[in-house]
Amino acid sequence: MSAPTPETAELAAATDTHVAVTNADSARASLETLRSEIAKAVVGQDPAVTGLVVALLCRGHVLLEGVPGVAKTLLVRALAASLELDTKRVQFTPDLMPSDVTGSLVYDARTAEFSFQPGPVFTNLLLADEINRTPPKTQSSLLEAMEERQVTIDGSPRPLPDPFLVAATQNPVEYEGTYPLPEAQLDRFLLKLTVPLPSREDEINVLTRHAEGFNPRDLKAAGIRPVAGPADLEAARKAVATTSVSPEIAAYVVDFCRATRESPSLTLGASPRGATALLSTARAWAWLTGRDYVTPDDVKALALPTLRHRIQLRPEAEMEGVTADSVITAVLAHVPVPR
């Protein structure tokens, strides 16, 4: 068999590049249809849908915060149905044990041996419902799964499926009977998305759908079908990894995060991990919007959901009504934007 000529090698490389671009474009088109597909079940939560897609592209996890009854759980279930991903739900309660999440060794009397019984964490999309209703001991059972993509039982690491995403919902911390997540665990979430109450028009739309027979427990009857899958996510992730970041953009992210550490309203600013997360989410957003490079506007668009849970307000600032979002917005306004 003759060795390939330089012309043949060049043609093969060009063909591979074309296939990669085609796959990336197809994946982007599939992910763009998610909004309309999920909208068949969830009304008026486009920013939350986009945030969940960004987290999937970045292999991150999402914390959804909102008052009860704003469709946080329905949103995650609709996303899983639209992406044809396996999903499991855990209702976090004060008496939930870590083994109820990760799984445990179970003794089999017939074989006189212990066998591993996987917990609900062994899935593609884990819905941790009302995660702040359970004590810190059980909350921390997710730390290894979220960071290492594995669970260690009796000294044996057991890998989790890929893709794997934890979508945790929580009620605002001022509600009674909640256990605020510690900073170490909050930092494991790539994004914190707020799910607001719907507008009057959206709420009328919700009631109209229910009056017409919509059943939130039956997504197939609502017409939701898979419009993308794991292969699309993998192609999209490879494309995001090639999205270019100029030295000026990298410096802009660093300057912004360092400025949060100097804010008089904060006791804790964004860490280097927060800066890395912001750059990662900005790249994913740039690719989703059809570009192969990151702009300052991409950084600004993802600053709030990426950093609002990674900074800590001073008590006196909280008493004055200052919020994490207002501090981030103020810092963004003062950091010079590269041209």
Short mmCIF file of N, CA, C and O in Angstrom, two decimals, residues 11 20 25 47-48 55 57 76 91 116 133 142 145 170 202-203 242 264 271 301 316:
data_model
loop_
_atom_site.label_atom_id
_atom_site.label_comp_id
_atom_site.label_asym_id
_atom_site.label_seq_id
_atom_site.Cartn_x
_atom_site.Cartn_y
_atom_site.Cartn_z
N LEU A 11 -6.18 16.83 1.66
CA LEU A 11 -7.59 16.63 1.32
C LEU A 11 -8.33 15.94 2.45
O LEU A 11 -9.45 16.32 2.79
N ALA A 20 -16.53 18.09 10.73
CA ALA A 20 -16.65 18.64 12.08
C ALA A 20 -17.52 19.88 12.09
O ALA A 20 -18.36 20.07 12.97
N ASP A 25 -22.64 22.56 13.24
CA ASP A 25 -23.80 23.35 12.80
C ASP A 25 -25.09 22.59 13.05
O ASP A 25 -26.10 23.18 13.46
N PRO A 47 -34.64 32.26 29.61
CA PRO A 47 -33.29 32.39 30.18
C PRO A 47 -32.85 31.15 30.95
O PRO A 47 -31.68 30.75 30.89
N ALA A 48 -33.78 30.52 31.68
CA ALA A 48 -33.44 29.31 32.43
C ALA A 48 -33.12 28.16 31.48
O ALA A 48 -32.18 27.38 31.73
N ALA A 55 -24.88 25.01 30.66
CA ALA A 55 -24.27 24.12 31.66
C ALA A 55 -23.94 22.76 31.06
O ALA A 55 -22.88 22.18 31.33
N LEU A 57 -23.21 22.15 27.95
CA LEU A 57 -22.07 22.32 27.05
C LEU A 57 -20.77 22.44 27.83
O LEU A 57 -19.71 22.05 27.33
N VAL A 76 -36.92 21.02 34.26
CA VAL A 76 -35.86 20.02 34.16
C VAL A 76 -36.38 18.75 33.48
O VAL A 76 -35.70 18.15 32.65
N GLN A 91 -36.33 13.81 45.99
CA GLN A 91 -36.93 14.84 46.82
C GLN A 91 -36.12 14.94 48.11
O GLN A 91 -36.12 14.03 48.93
N PHE A 116 -23.48 -4.01 45.13
CA PHE A 116 -23.73 -2.57 45.09
C PHE A 116 -25.08 -2.28 44.46
O PHE A 116 -25.38 -2.74 43.36
N ARG A 133 -33.56 21.64 51.66
CA ARG A 133 -34.44 21.10 52.69
C ARG A 133 -33.76 19.99 53.49
O ARG A 133 -34.33 19.49 54.46
N LEU A 142 -23.30 14.89 47.34
CA LEU A 142 -23.23 15.16 45.91
C LEU A 142 -21.89 15.77 45.48
O LEU A 142 -21.61 15.86 44.28
N ALA A 145 -19.66 13.48 43.36
CA ALA A 145 -20.33 13.20 42.08
C ALA A 145 -20.24 14.41 41.15
O ALA A 145 -19.99 14.27 39.95
N GLN A 170 -33.96 25.03 44.69
CA GLN A 170 -34.06 25.43 46.08
C GLN A 170 -35.01 26.60 46.21
O GLN A 170 -35.17 27.41 45.29
N ASP A 202 -48.15 35.55 30.61
CA ASP A 202 -47.69 34.17 30.68
C ASP A 202 -48.54 33.35 31.64
O ASP A 202 -48.82 32.17 31.39
N GLU A 203 -48.95 33.96 32.73
CA GLU A 203 -49.78 33.23 33.71
C GLU A 203 -51.15 32.91 33.12
O GLU A 203 -51.71 31.83 33.36
N THR A 242 -13.23 24.86 20.67
CA THR A 242 -12.43 25.53 19.64
C THR A 242 -12.77 27.02 19.53
O THR A 242 -12.16 27.72 18.72
N PRO A 264 -16.32 47.09 48.36
CA PRO A 264 -16.57 47.30 49.79
C PRO A 264 -17.85 46.60 50.27
O PRO A 264 -18.04 46.47 51.48
N SER A 271 -13.46 33.94 42.92
CA SER A 271 -12.17 33.26 42.98
C SER A 271 -11.65 32.97 41.58
O SER A 271 -12.37 33.16 40.59
N ALA A 301 -23.04 38.94 29.55
CA ALA A 301 -24.30 38.19 29.52
C ALA A 301 -24.32 37.06 30.53
O ALA A 301 -25.37 36.71 31.07
N GLU A 316 -23.77 44.28 56.69
CA GLU A 316 -24.30 45.65 56.66
C GLU A 316 -24.82 46.01 55.27
O GLU A 316 -25.78 46.77 55.13
#
